[in-house]
JSON list of C-alpha atoms in Angstrom, two decimals:
[
{"chain": "A", "resi": 21, "resn": "MET", "atom": "CA", "xyz": [119.27, 131.49, 89.51]},
{"chain": "A", "resi": 22, "resn": "ILE", "atom": "CA", "xyz": [115.79, 131.51, 90.74]},
{"chain": "A", "resi": 23, "resn": "ARG", "atom": "CA", "xyz": [113.90, 134.62, 90.52]},
{"chain": "A", "resi": 24, "resn": "TRP", "atom": "CA", "xyz": [111.35, 134.26, 93.26]},
{"chain": "A", "resi": 25, "resn": "SER", "atom": "CA", "xyz": [109.17, 137.31, 91.75]},
{"chain": "A", "resi": 26, "resn": "TRP", "atom": "CA", "xyz": [108.29, 135.34, 88.55]},
{"chain": "A", "resi": 27, "resn": "PHE", "atom": "CA", "xyz": [105.82, 133.14, 91.27]},
{"chain": "A", "resi": 28, "resn": "ALA", "atom": "CA", "xyz": [103.80, 135.94, 92.07]},
{"chain": "A", "resi": 29, "resn": "GLU", "atom": "CA", "xyz": [103.74, 137.73, 88.57]},
{"chain": "A", "resi": 30, "resn": "ASN", "atom": "CA", "xyz": [102.80, 134.25, 86.97]},
{"chain": "A", "resi": 31, "resn": "LEU", "atom": "CA", "xyz": [100.52, 132.86, 89.32]},
{"chain": "A", "resi": 32, "resn": "ALA", "atom": "CA", "xyz": [96.83, 133.06, 87.53]},
{"chain": "A", "resi": 33, "resn": "GLN", "atom": "CA", "xyz": [99.21, 131.03, 84.79]},
{"chain": "A", "resi": 34, "resn": "ILE", "atom": "CA", "xyz": [100.37, 128.62, 87.48]},
{"chain": "A", "resi": 35, "resn": "LEU", "atom": "CA", "xyz": [96.74, 127.90, 89.22]},
{"chain": "A", "resi": 36, "resn": "ASP", "atom": "CA", "xyz": [95.71, 127.62, 85.28]},
{"chain": "A", "resi": 37, "resn": "LEU", "atom": "CA", "xyz": [98.02, 124.74, 84.73]},
{"chain": "A", "resi": 38, "resn": "THR", "atom": "CA", "xyz": [97.57, 123.35, 87.86]},
{"chain": "A", "resi": 39, "resn": "TRP", "atom": "CA", "xyz": [93.72, 122.77, 87.62]},
{"chain": "A", "resi": 40, "resn": "ALA", "atom": "CA", "xyz": [94.26, 121.45, 83.85]},
{"chain": "A", "resi": 41, "resn": "HIS", "atom": "CA", "xyz": [96.78, 119.08, 85.34]},
{"chain": "A", "resi": 42, "resn": "VAL", "atom": "CA", "xyz": [94.10, 118.00, 88.07]},
{"chain": "A", "resi": 43, "resn": "TRP", "atom": "CA", "xyz": [91.34, 117.82, 85.56]},
{"chain": "A", "resi": 44, "resn": "LEU", "atom": "CA", "xyz": [93.81, 115.62, 83.19]},
{"chain": "A", "resi": 45, "resn": "SER", "atom": "CA", "xyz": [94.84, 113.94, 86.36]},
{"chain": "A", "resi": 46, "resn": "VAL", "atom": "CA", "xyz": [91.57, 112.27, 87.86]},
{"chain": "A", "resi": 47, "resn": "PRO", "atom": "CA", "xyz": [89.38, 110.62, 85.45]},
{"chain": "A", "resi": 48, "resn": "PRO", "atom": "CA", "xyz": [92.49, 107.93, 84.79]},
{"chain": "A", "resi": 49, "resn": "ILE", "atom": "CA", "xyz": [93.00, 107.14, 88.63]},
{"chain": "A", "resi": 50, "resn": "ILE", "atom": "CA", "xyz": [89.04, 106.39, 88.73]},
{"chain": "A", "resi": 51, "resn": "ALA", "atom": "CA", "xyz": [89.11, 104.75, 85.46]},
{"chain": "A", "resi": 52, "resn": "ALA", "atom": "CA", "xyz": [92.26, 102.46, 86.54]},
{"chain": "A", "resi": 53, "resn": "VAL", "atom": "CA", "xyz": [90.62, 101.37, 90.22]},
{"chain": "A", "resi": 54, "resn": "LEU", "atom": "CA", "xyz": [87.16, 100.37, 89.00]},
{"chain": "A", "resi": 55, "resn": "VAL", "atom": "CA", "xyz": [88.80, 98.45, 86.10]},
{"chain": "A", "resi": 56, "resn": "SER", "atom": "CA", "xyz": [91.69, 97.17, 88.36]},
{"chain": "A", "resi": 57, "resn": "VAL", "atom": "CA", "xyz": [89.73, 95.51, 91.21]},
{"chain": "A", "resi": 58, "resn": "PRO", "atom": "CA", "xyz": [87.20, 93.50, 89.35]},
{"chain": "A", "resi": 59, "resn": "LEU", "atom": "CA", "xyz": [90.34, 92.59, 87.49]},
{"chain": "A", "resi": 60, "resn": "GLY", "atom": "CA", "xyz": [92.22, 91.41, 90.41]},
{"chain": "A", "resi": 61, "resn": "PHE", "atom": "CA", "xyz": [89.30, 89.74, 91.76]},
{"chain": "A", "resi": 62, "resn": "VAL", "atom": "CA", "xyz": [88.41, 87.26, 89.16]},
{"chain": "A", "resi": 63, "resn": "ALA", "atom": "CA", "xyz": [92.32, 87.15, 89.31]},
{"chain": "A", "resi": 64, "resn": "SER", "atom": "CA", "xyz": [92.18, 86.05, 92.84]},
{"chain": "A", "resi": 65, "resn": "ARG", "atom": "CA", "xyz": [89.55, 83.35, 92.45]},
{"chain": "A", "resi": 66, "resn": "ARG", "atom": "CA", "xyz": [90.42, 82.19, 89.08]},
{"chain": "A", "resi": 67, "resn": "LYS", "atom": "CA", "xyz": [93.94, 80.48, 89.35]},
{"chain": "A", "resi": 68, "resn": "ALA", "atom": "CA", "xyz": [94.34, 79.43, 85.57]},
{"chain": "A", "resi": 69, "resn": "VAL", "atom": "CA", "xyz": [93.72, 82.68, 84.06]},
{"chain": "A", "resi": 70, "resn": "ARG", "atom": "CA", "xyz": [95.80, 84.87, 87.08]},
{"chain": "A", "resi": 71, "resn": "GLY", "atom": "CA", "xyz": [98.68, 85.02, 84.98]},
{"chain": "A", "resi": 72, "resn": "ALA", "atom": "CA", "xyz": [97.56, 85.74, 82.42]},
{"chain": "A", "resi": 73, "resn": "ILE", "atom": "CA", "xyz": [95.64, 89.03, 83.58]},
{"chain": "A", "resi": 74, "resn": "VAL", "atom": "CA", "xyz": [97.98, 89.94, 86.07]},
{"chain": "A", "resi": 75, "resn": "GLY", "atom": "CA", "xyz": [100.98, 89.08, 83.49]},
{"chain": "A", "resi": 76, "resn": "GLY", "atom": "CA", "xyz": [99.32, 90.99, 80.60]},
{"chain": "A", "resi": 77, "resn": "ALA", "atom": "CA", "xyz": [98.54, 93.92, 83.08]},
{"chain": "A", "resi": 78, "resn": "GLY", "atom": "CA", "xyz": [102.15, 94.50, 84.08]},
{"chain": "A", "resi": 79, "resn": "LEU", "atom": "CA", "xyz": [103.41, 94.48, 80.28]},
{"chain": "A", "resi": 80, "resn": "LEU", "atom": "CA", "xyz": [100.97, 97.53, 79.62]},
{"chain": "A", "resi": 81, "resn": "TYR", "atom": "CA", "xyz": [103.81, 99.94, 81.92]},
{"chain": "A", "resi": 82, "resn": "ALA", "atom": "CA", "xyz": [106.20, 98.39, 79.52]},
{"chain": "A", "resi": 83, "resn": "ILE", "atom": "CA", "xyz": [105.56, 100.92, 76.44]},
{"chain": "A", "resi": 84, "resn": "PRO", "atom": "CA", "xyz": [106.64, 104.32, 76.38]},
{"chain": "A", "resi": 85, "resn": "SER", "atom": "CA", "xyz": [104.02, 106.96, 77.50]},
{"chain": "A", "resi": 86, "resn": "LEU", "atom": "CA", "xyz": [105.25, 108.90, 75.02]},
{"chain": "A", "resi": 87, "resn": "ALA", "atom": "CA", "xyz": [104.70, 106.15, 72.42]},
{"chain": "A", "resi": 88, "resn": "LEU", "atom": "CA", "xyz": [101.70, 105.04, 73.43]},
{"chain": "A", "resi": 89, "resn": "PHE", "atom": "CA", "xyz": [100.46, 109.50, 73.47]},
{"chain": "A", "resi": 90, "resn": "VAL", "atom": "CA", "xyz": [101.23, 109.03, 69.74]},
{"chain": "A", "resi": 91, "resn": "MET", "atom": "CA", "xyz": [99.56, 105.70, 68.91]},
{"chain": "A", "resi": 92, "resn": "LEU", "atom": "CA", "xyz": [96.26, 106.29, 70.70]},
{"chain": "A", "resi": 93, "resn": "PRO", "atom": "CA", "xyz": [94.91, 108.65, 68.00]},
{"chain": "A", "resi": 94, "resn": "LEU", "atom": "CA", "xyz": [95.38, 106.14, 65.49]},
{"chain": "A", "resi": 95, "resn": "VAL", "atom": "CA", "xyz": [93.00, 103.58, 67.71]},
{"chain": "A", "resi": 96, "resn": "LEU", "atom": "CA", "xyz": [91.24, 105.92, 69.26]},
{"chain": "A", "resi": 97, "resn": "GLY", "atom": "CA", "xyz": [90.29, 108.06, 66.21]},
{"chain": "A", "resi": 98, "resn": "THR", "atom": "CA", "xyz": [91.05, 110.94, 68.18]},
{"chain": "A", "resi": 99, "resn": "SER", "atom": "CA", "xyz": [92.81, 114.43, 67.30]},
{"chain": "A", "resi": 100, "resn": "VAL", "atom": "CA", "xyz": [96.81, 114.40, 68.25]},
{"chain": "A", "resi": 101, "resn": "LEU", "atom": "CA", "xyz": [96.24, 117.35, 70.93]},
{"chain": "A", "resi": 102, "resn": "SER", "atom": "CA", "xyz": [93.01, 115.59, 72.46]},
{"chain": "A", "resi": 103, "resn": "PRO", "atom": "CA", "xyz": [93.26, 115.39, 75.98]},
{"chain": "A", "resi": 104, "resn": "LEU", "atom": "CA", "xyz": [91.54, 112.12, 75.63]},
{"chain": "A", "resi": 105, "resn": "ASN", "atom": "CA", "xyz": [94.65, 109.97, 74.22]},
{"chain": "A", "resi": 106, "resn": "VAL", "atom": "CA", "xyz": [96.61, 111.12, 77.59]},
{"chain": "A", "resi": 107, "resn": "GLN", "atom": "CA", "xyz": [93.67, 110.03, 79.45]},
{"chain": "A", "resi": 108, "resn": "VAL", "atom": "CA", "xyz": [93.12, 106.55, 78.21]},
{"chain": "A", "resi": 109, "resn": "ALA", "atom": "CA", "xyz": [97.26, 106.05, 78.19]},
{"chain": "A", "resi": 110, "resn": "LEU", "atom": "CA", "xyz": [97.49, 107.40, 81.98]},
{"chain": "A", "resi": 111, "resn": "ALA", "atom": "CA", "xyz": [94.45, 104.92, 83.01]},
{"chain": "A", "resi": 112, "resn": "ALA", "atom": "CA", "xyz": [96.20, 102.25, 80.82]},
{"chain": "A", "resi": 113, "resn": "TYR", "atom": "CA", "xyz": [99.34, 102.75, 83.05]},
{"chain": "A", "resi": 114, "resn": "GLY", "atom": "CA", "xyz": [97.22, 102.98, 86.19]},
{"chain": "A", "resi": 115, "resn": "VAL", "atom": "CA", "xyz": [95.59, 99.36, 85.28]},
{"chain": "A", "resi": 116, "resn": "ALA", "atom": "CA", "xyz": [99.19, 98.01, 84.91]},
{"chain": "A", "resi": 117, "resn": "LEU", "atom": "CA", "xyz": [100.14, 99.10, 88.45]},
{"chain": "A", "resi": 118, "resn": "MET", "atom": "CA", "xyz": [97.07, 98.02, 90.63]},
{"chain": "A", "resi": 119, "resn": "THR", "atom": "CA", "xyz": [95.85, 94.87, 88.68]},
{"chain": "A", "resi": 120, "resn": "ARG", "atom": "CA", "xyz": [98.51, 92.57, 90.59]},
{"chain": "A", "resi": 121, "resn": "THR", "atom": "CA", "xyz": [98.37, 94.82, 94.46]},
{"chain": "A", "resi": 122, "resn": "ALA", "atom": "CA", "xyz": [94.12, 94.06, 93.65]},
{"chain": "A", "resi": 123, "resn": "ALA", "atom": "CA", "xyz": [94.67, 90.05, 93.51]},
{"chain": "A", "resi": 124, "resn": "ASP", "atom": "CA", "xyz": [96.64, 90.19, 96.08]},
{"chain": "A", "resi": 125, "resn": "ALA", "atom": "CA", "xyz": [94.31, 92.07, 98.52]},
{"chain": "A", "resi": 126, "resn": "PHE", "atom": "CA", "xyz": [91.15, 89.96, 97.35]},
{"chain": "A", "resi": 127, "resn": "GLY", "atom": "CA", "xyz": [93.64, 86.80, 98.14]},
{"chain": "A", "resi": 128, "resn": "SER", "atom": "CA", "xyz": [95.08, 87.83, 100.99]},
{"chain": "A", "resi": 129, "resn": "VAL", "atom": "CA", "xyz": [91.18, 87.58, 102.42]},
{"chain": "A", "resi": 130, "resn": "PRO", "atom": "CA", "xyz": [91.15, 84.77, 105.43]},
{"chain": "A", "resi": 131, "resn": "ALA", "atom": "CA", "xyz": [89.51, 81.61, 103.63]},
{"chain": "A", "resi": 132, "resn": "ALA", "atom": "CA", "xyz": [87.87, 81.71, 107.09]},
{"chain": "A", "resi": 133, "resn": "ALA", "atom": "CA", "xyz": [86.06, 84.80, 106.81]},
{"chain": "A", "resi": 134, "resn": "ARG", "atom": "CA", "xyz": [84.59, 83.89, 103.60]},
{"chain": "A", "resi": 135, "resn": "ASP", "atom": "CA", "xyz": [83.49, 80.63, 104.79]},
{"chain": "A", "resi": 136, "resn": "ALA", "atom": "CA", "xyz": [81.69, 82.05, 107.72]},
{"chain": "A", "resi": 137, "resn": "ALA", "atom": "CA", "xyz": [79.73, 84.31, 105.61]},
{"chain": "A", "resi": 138, "resn": "LYS", "atom": "CA", "xyz": [79.24, 81.67, 103.00]},
{"chain": "A", "resi": 139, "resn": "SER", "atom": "CA", "xyz": [77.40, 79.89, 106.32]},
{"chain": "A", "resi": 140, "resn": "MET", "atom": "CA", "xyz": [75.28, 82.66, 107.46]},
{"chain": "A", "resi": 141, "resn": "GLY", "atom": "CA", "xyz": [73.79, 82.13, 104.17]},
{"chain": "A", "resi": 142, "resn": "TYR", "atom": "CA", "xyz": [75.04, 85.56, 102.33]},
{"chain": "A", "resi": 143, "resn": "PRO", "atom": "CA", "xyz": [74.96, 85.24, 98.37]},
{"chain": "A", "resi": 144, "resn": "ALA", "atom": "CA", "xyz": [77.70, 85.67, 96.29]},
{"chain": "A", "resi": 145, "resn": "TRP", "atom": "CA", "xyz": [77.50, 88.92, 95.62]},
{"chain": "A", "resi": 146, "resn": "ARG", "atom": "CA", "xyz": [76.97, 90.09, 99.43]},
{"chain": "A", "resi": 147, "resn": "ARG", "atom": "CA", "xyz": [79.85, 88.08, 100.32]},
{"chain": "A", "resi": 148, "resn": "VAL", "atom": "CA", "xyz": [82.18, 90.47, 97.88]},
{"chain": "A", "resi": 149, "resn": "ALA", "atom": "CA", "xyz": [80.51, 93.87, 99.15]},
{"chain": "A", "resi": 150, "resn": "ALA", "atom": "CA", "xyz": [80.18, 92.96, 103.05]},
{"chain": "A", "resi": 151, "resn": "VAL", "atom": "CA", "xyz": [83.19, 90.69, 103.62]},
{"chain": "A", "resi": 152, "resn": "GLU", "atom": "CA", "xyz": [85.72, 90.18, 100.69]},
{"chain": "A", "resi": 153, "resn": "LEU", "atom": "CA", "xyz": [85.83, 93.92, 99.62]},
{"chain": "A", "resi": 154, "resn": "PRO", "atom": "CA", "xyz": [86.05, 95.72, 103.09]},
{"chain": "A", "resi": 155, "resn": "LEU", "atom": "CA", "xyz": [88.57, 93.29, 104.48]},
{"chain": "A", "resi": 156, "resn": "ALA", "atom": "CA", "xyz": [90.89, 93.75, 101.06]},
{"chain": "A", "resi": 157, "resn": "GLY", "atom": "CA", "xyz": [90.31, 97.71, 101.63]},
{"chain": "A", "resi": 158, "resn": "PRO", "atom": "CA", "xyz": [93.42, 98.83, 103.13]},
{"chain": "A", "resi": 159, "resn": "VAL", "atom": "CA", "xyz": [95.36, 96.89, 100.09]},
{"chain": "A", "resi": 160, "resn": "LEU", "atom": "CA", "xyz": [93.38, 98.37, 97.83]},
{"chain": "A", "resi": 161, "resn": "LEU", "atom": "CA", "xyz": [93.92, 102.02, 99.40]},
{"chain": "A", "resi": 162, "resn": "ALA", "atom": "CA", "xyz": [97.73, 101.47, 99.31]},
{"chain": "A", "resi": 163, "resn": "GLY", "atom": "CA", "xyz": [97.39, 100.86, 95.35]},
{"chain": "A", "resi": 164, "resn": "ALA", "atom": "CA", "xyz": [95.35, 103.59, 94.81]},
{"chain": "A", "resi": 165, "resn": "ARG", "atom": "CA", "xyz": [98.04, 105.90, 96.12]},
{"chain": "A", "resi": 166, "resn": "VAL", "atom": "CA", "xyz": [100.42, 104.24, 94.35]},
{"chain": "A", "resi": 167, "resn": "VAL", "atom": "CA", "xyz": [98.55, 104.52, 91.10]},
{"chain": "A", "resi": 168, "resn": "SER", "atom": "CA", "xyz": [97.39, 108.23, 92.12]},
{"chain": "A", "resi": 169, "resn": "ALA", "atom": "CA", "xyz": [101.05, 109.53, 92.00]},
{"chain": "A", "resi": 170, "resn": "SER", "atom": "CA", "xyz": [102.53, 107.87, 89.29]},
{"chain": "A", "resi": 171, "resn": "THR", "atom": "CA", "xyz": [99.41, 109.69, 87.39]},
{"chain": "A", "resi": 172, "resn": "VAL", "atom": "CA", "xyz": [99.95, 113.06, 88.53]},
{"chain": "A", "resi": 173, "resn": "SER", "atom": "CA", "xyz": [103.71, 112.58, 87.12]},
{"chain": "A", "resi": 174, "resn": "LEU", "atom": "CA", "xyz": [103.04, 111.27, 84.40]},
{"chain": "A", "resi": 175, "resn": "VAL", "atom": "CA", "xyz": [100.53, 113.62, 83.05]},
{"chain": "A", "resi": 176, "resn": "SER", "atom": "CA", "xyz": [103.65, 116.26, 82.69]},
{"chain": "A", "resi": 177, "resn": "VAL", "atom": "CA", "xyz": [104.72, 114.00, 79.64]},
{"chain": "A", "resi": 178, "resn": "GLY", "atom": "CA", "xyz": [101.72, 115.44, 77.82]},
{"chain": "A", "resi": 179, "resn": "SER", "atom": "CA", "xyz": [103.23, 118.42, 77.36]},
{"chain": "A", "resi": 180, "resn": "LEU", "atom": "CA", "xyz": [105.48, 116.60, 74.84]},
{"chain": "A", "resi": 181, "resn": "VAL", "atom": "CA", "xyz": [102.40, 116.27, 72.47]},
{"chain": "A", "resi": 182, "resn": "GLY", "atom": "CA", "xyz": [100.61, 119.56, 73.42]},
{"chain": "A", "resi": 183, "resn": "VAL", "atom": "CA", "xyz": [98.64, 118.77, 76.24]},
{"chain": "A", "resi": 184, "resn": "HIS", "atom": "CA", "xyz": [99.41, 120.66, 78.49]},
{"chain": "A", "resi": 185, "resn": "GLY", "atom": "CA", "xyz": [99.76, 120.96, 82.22]},
{"chain": "A", "resi": 186, "resn": "LEU", "atom": "CA", "xyz": [102.17, 121.36, 84.67]},
{"chain": "A", "resi": 187, "resn": "GLY", "atom": "CA", "xyz": [104.10, 119.71, 82.41]},
{"chain": "A", "resi": 188, "resn": "TYR", "atom": "CA", "xyz": [104.13, 122.72, 80.31]},
{"chain": "A", "resi": 189, "resn": "PHE", "atom": "CA", "xyz": [106.60, 124.49, 82.85]},
{"chain": "A", "resi": 190, "resn": "PHE", "atom": "CA", "xyz": [109.15, 121.61, 82.47]},
{"chain": "A", "resi": 191, "resn": "THR", "atom": "CA", "xyz": [109.47, 121.95, 78.12]},
{"chain": "A", "resi": 192, "resn": "ASP", "atom": "CA", "xyz": [108.76, 125.80, 77.96]},
{"chain": "A", "resi": 193, "resn": "GLY", "atom": "CA", "xyz": [111.51, 126.10, 81.02]},
{"chain": "A", "resi": 194, "resn": "PHE", "atom": "CA", "xyz": [114.29, 123.77, 79.47]},
{"chain": "A", "resi": 195, "resn": "ASN", "atom": "CA", "xyz": [113.38, 125.86, 76.07]},
{"chain": "A", "resi": 196, "resn": "ARG", "atom": "CA", "xyz": [114.36, 128.91, 77.62]},
{"chain": "A", "resi": 197, "resn": "SER", "atom": "CA", "xyz": [116.86, 127.77, 79.96]},
{"chain": "A", "resi": 198, "resn": "PHE", "atom": "CA", "xyz": [114.84, 129.25, 82.73]},
{"chain": "A", "resi": 199, "resn": "PRO", "atom": "CA", "xyz": [115.05, 127.08, 85.65]},
{"chain": "A", "resi": 200, "resn": "THR", "atom": "CA", "xyz": [112.76, 129.23, 87.84]},
{"chain": "A", "resi": 201, "resn": "GLU", "atom": "CA", "xyz": [109.89, 127.97, 85.94]},
{"chain": "A", "resi": 202, "resn": "ILE", "atom": "CA", "xyz": [110.71, 124.35, 85.92]},
{"chain": "A", "resi": 203, "resn": "LEU", "atom": "CA", "xyz": [110.89, 124.54, 89.80]},
{"chain": "A", "resi": 204, "resn": "ALA", "atom": "CA", "xyz": [107.10, 125.73, 89.29]},
{"chain": "A", "resi": 205, "resn": "GLY", "atom": "CA", "xyz": [106.50, 122.40, 87.35]},
{"chain": "A", "resi": 206, "resn": "VAL", "atom": "CA", "xyz": [108.36, 120.45, 90.02]},
{"chain": "A", "resi": 207, "resn": "ILE", "atom": "CA", "xyz": [106.49, 122.05, 93.25]},
{"chain": "A", "resi": 208, "resn": "GLY", "atom": "CA", "xyz": [103.10, 122.64, 91.83]},
{"chain": "A", "resi": 209, "resn": "THR", "atom": "CA", "xyz": [103.31, 118.49, 90.35]},
{"chain": "A", "resi": 210, "resn": "ALA", "atom": "CA", "xyz": [104.33, 117.83, 94.25]},
{"chain": "A", "resi": 211, "resn": "VAL", "atom": "CA", "xyz": [101.41, 119.77, 95.47]},
{"chain": "A", "resi": 212, "resn": "VAL", "atom": "CA", "xyz": [98.95, 118.25, 93.58]},
{"chain": "A", "resi": 213, "resn": "ALA", "atom": "CA", "xyz": [100.47, 114.87, 94.44]},
{"chain": "A", "resi": 214, "resn": "LEU", "atom": "CA", "xyz": [100.24, 115.67, 98.15]},
{"chain": "A", "resi": 215, "resn": "PHE", "atom": "CA", "xyz": [96.99, 116.89, 98.48]},
{"chain": "A", "resi": 216, "resn": "PHE", "atom": "CA", "xyz": [95.47, 113.79, 95.97]},
{"chain": "A", "resi": 217, "resn": "ASP", "atom": "CA", "xyz": [97.30, 111.30, 98.46]},
{"chain": "A", "resi": 218, "resn": "LEU", "atom": "CA", "xyz": [95.69, 113.11, 101.26]},
{"chain": "A", "resi": 219, "resn": "VAL", "atom": "CA", "xyz": [92.16, 113.16, 99.84]},
{"chain": "A", "resi": 220, "resn": "LEU", "atom": "CA", "xyz": [92.71, 109.40, 99.74]},
{"chain": "A", "resi": 221, "resn": "VAL", "atom": "CA", "xyz": [93.81, 108.78, 102.94]},
{"chain": "A", "resi": 222, "resn": "ALA", "atom": "CA", "xyz": [90.35, 110.68, 104.17]},
{"chain": "A", "resi": 223, "resn": "LEU", "atom": "CA", "xyz": [88.46, 108.76, 102.21]},
{"chain": "A", "resi": 224, "resn": "GLY", "atom": "CA", "xyz": [90.19, 105.51, 103.48]},
{"chain": "A", "resi": 225, "resn": "LYS", "atom": "CA", "xyz": [89.22, 106.51, 107.04]},
{"chain": "A", "resi": 226, "resn": "LEU", "atom": "CA", "xyz": [86.18, 108.02, 106.23]},
{"chain": "A", "resi": 227, "resn": "LEU", "atom": "CA", "xyz": [84.88, 104.42, 104.28]},
{"chain": "A", "resi": 228, "resn": "MET", "atom": "CA", "xyz": [87.08, 102.84, 106.53]},
{"chain": "A", "resi": 229, "resn": "PRO", "atom": "CA", "xyz": [86.36, 103.29, 109.93]},
{"chain": "A", "resi": 230, "resn": "TRP", "atom": "CA", "xyz": [87.81, 99.99, 111.37]},
{"chain": "A", "resi": 231, "resn": "THR", "atom": "CA", "xyz": [91.37, 100.54, 110.19]},
{"chain": "A", "resi": 232, "resn": "ARG", "atom": "CA", "xyz": [91.19, 103.69, 112.16]},
{"chain": "A", "resi": 233, "resn": "ALA", "atom": "CA", "xyz": [89.70, 101.41, 115.57]},
{"chain": "A", "resi": 234, "resn": "LYS", "atom": "CA", "xyz": [92.08, 98.71, 115.23]},
{"chain": "A", "resi": 235, "resn": "ALA", "atom": "CA", "xyz": [95.07, 101.00, 115.05]},
{"chain": "A", "resi": 236, "resn": "GLY", "atom": "CA", "xyz": [93.97, 102.69, 117.74]},
{"chain": "A", "resi": 237, "resn": "GLN", "atom": "CA", "xyz": [93.76, 99.31, 119.99]},
{"chain": "A", "resi": 238, "resn": "GLY", "atom": "CA", "xyz": [97.36, 98.70, 118.51]},
{"chain": "A", "resi": 239, "resn": "VAL", "atom": "CA", "xyz": [98.18, 101.90, 120.75]},
{"chain": "A", "resi": 240, "resn": "ASP", "atom": "CA", "xyz": [96.35, 100.92, 123.47]},
{"chain": "A", "resi": 241, "resn": "GLN", "atom": "CA", "xyz": [97.50, 97.46, 123.77]},
{"chain": "A", "resi": 242, "resn": "LYS", "atom": "CA", "xyz": [101.08, 98.41, 123.51]},
{"chain": "A", "resi": 243, "resn": "SER", "atom": "CA", "xyz": [100.83, 101.34, 126.53]},
{"chain": "A", "resi": 244, "resn": "GLY", "atom": "CA", "xyz": [99.02, 98.59, 128.36]},
{"chain": "A", "resi": 245, "resn": "ARG", "atom": "CA", "xyz": [101.60, 96.28, 128.68]},
{"chain": "A", "resi": 246, "resn": "LYS", "atom": "CA", "xyz": [104.28, 98.32, 129.51]},
{"chain": "A", "resi": 247, "resn": "SER", "atom": "CA", "xyz": [102.38, 99.81, 132.18]},
{"chain": "A", "resi": 248, "resn": "ARG", "atom": "CA", "xyz": [101.05, 95.94, 133.24]},
{"chain": "A", "resi": 249, "resn": "ARG", "atom": "CA", "xyz": [104.11, 95.86, 136.34]},
{"chain": "A", "resi": 250, "resn": "LYS", "atom": "CA", "xyz": [103.17, 95.87, 140.12]},
{"chain": "A", "resi": 251, "resn": "PRO", "atom": "CA", "xyz": [104.07, 98.63, 141.95]},
{"chain": "A", "resi": 252, "resn": "GLY", "atom": "CA", "xyz": [106.63, 98.02, 144.23]},
{"chain": "A", "resi": 253, "resn": "ARG", "atom": "CA", "xyz": [108.00, 95.00, 142.14]},
{"chain": "A", "resi": 254, "resn": "LYS", "atom": "CA", "xyz": [111.37, 95.41, 140.70]},
{"chain": "A", "resi": 255, "resn": "PRO", "atom": "CA", "xyz": [112.60, 93.99, 137.83]},
{"chain": "A", "resi": 256, "resn": "ASP", "atom": "CA", "xyz": [114.80, 90.83, 137.59]},
{"chain": "A", "resi": 257, "resn": "ASP", "atom": "CA", "xyz": [117.66, 92.99, 136.28]},
{"chain": "A", "resi": 258, "resn": "GLU", "atom": "CA", "xyz": [117.38, 95.28, 139.07]},
{"chain": "A", "resi": 259, "resn": "ASN", "atom": "CA", "xyz": [117.27, 92.34, 141.80]},
{"chain": "A", "resi": 260, "resn": "ALA", "atom": "CA", "xyz": [120.39, 91.09, 140.45]},
{"chain": "A", "resi": 261, "resn": "GLY", "atom": "CA", "xyz": [123.64, 92.51, 142.47]},
{"chain": "A", "resi": 262, "resn": "THR", "atom": "CA", "xyz": [121.57, 93.39, 145.53]},
{"chain": "A", "resi": 263, "resn": "ASP", "atom": "CA", "xyz": [122.22, 91.84, 148.78]},
{"chain": "A", "resi": 264, "resn": "GLU", "atom": "CA", "xyz": [118.63, 89.66, 149.14]},
{"chain": "A", "resi": 265, "resn": "PRO", "atom": "CA", "xyz": [118.61, 86.52, 149.46]},
{"chain": "A", "resi": 266, "resn": "GLY", "atom": "CA", "xyz": [117.33, 85.13, 146.07]},
{"chain": "A", "resi": 267, "resn": "ALA", "atom": "CA", "xyz": [115.22, 81.75, 146.01]},
{"chain": "A", "resi": 268, "resn": "ASP", "atom": "CA", "xyz": [118.10, 79.90, 145.74]},
{"chain": "A", "resi": 269, "resn": "GLU", "atom": "CA", "xyz": [119.80, 80.98, 148.73]},
{"chain": "A", "resi": 270, "resn": "SER", "atom": "CA", "xyz": [116.23, 80.78, 150.76]},
{"chain": "A", "resi": 271, "resn": "ASP", "atom": "CA", "xyz": [116.31, 76.83, 149.89]},
{"chain": "A", "resi": 272, "resn": "GLU", "atom": "CA", "xyz": [119.86, 76.46, 151.47]},
{"chain": "A", "resi": 273, "resn": "LEU", "atom": "CA", "xyz": [118.99, 78.44, 154.84]},
{"chain": "A", "resi": 274, "resn": "LYS", "atom": "CA", "xyz": [116.38, 76.45, 154.83]},
{"chain": "A", "resi": 275, "resn": "VAL", "atom": "CA", "xyz": [118.77, 73.02, 154.95]},
{"chain": "A", "resi": 276, "resn": "ALA", "atom": "CA", "xyz": [120.94, 74.55, 156.58]},
{"chain": "A", "resi": 277, "resn": "LYS", "atom": "CA", "xyz": [118.69, 75.22, 159.64]}
]
């Protein structure tokens, strides 16, 4: 039975754990993007190492999250309850998700665009920054949104090792057989994931305004095609079945005359 009054009674705790959840999520998302984009670029340019880079990054996602949370303190020399363990693990999962997307994004850049920039005398770094990165931007943004949603979800697992975000409501509600608390964790996690996604979409529109203009141009062209019919002229299917003579009938009348 859901006790809705519990939300108002525990609003302060909900806000505190929501902020902790956000703080645990943001650094891994940023780190994953910063690491994956260069890896994806190298993989798209060096076919010999593409399989190793993409495959090696993908293997990271096969490691169980709980096992990685427990193992990282031995590698990093941190305490078991340190939030850094969760953040490093989530960054690794983000790299595993986005490296292939980044490689495909840079691989989809037309060779003609790169050649044109090269013929204009652009140095290598400027070709990447001014041509390839903007063209690969929409695909990279889509990958970042997937990483964001996955990271916000996986932060909840940290509660099993004592690093609490909104996942605390899952474990505590399960131990107390209190579904209201579990629902609070579900709603809070979904709200944080939605907020992050909206922020990323807004950043994409701010940093890549040409994608918005292109989308508007496509809508205008589509509406223009619909209104291109000449006034007073009926479509062919409307002329069918009328008594007006068609082209073939006119020819026959001319021959008869």
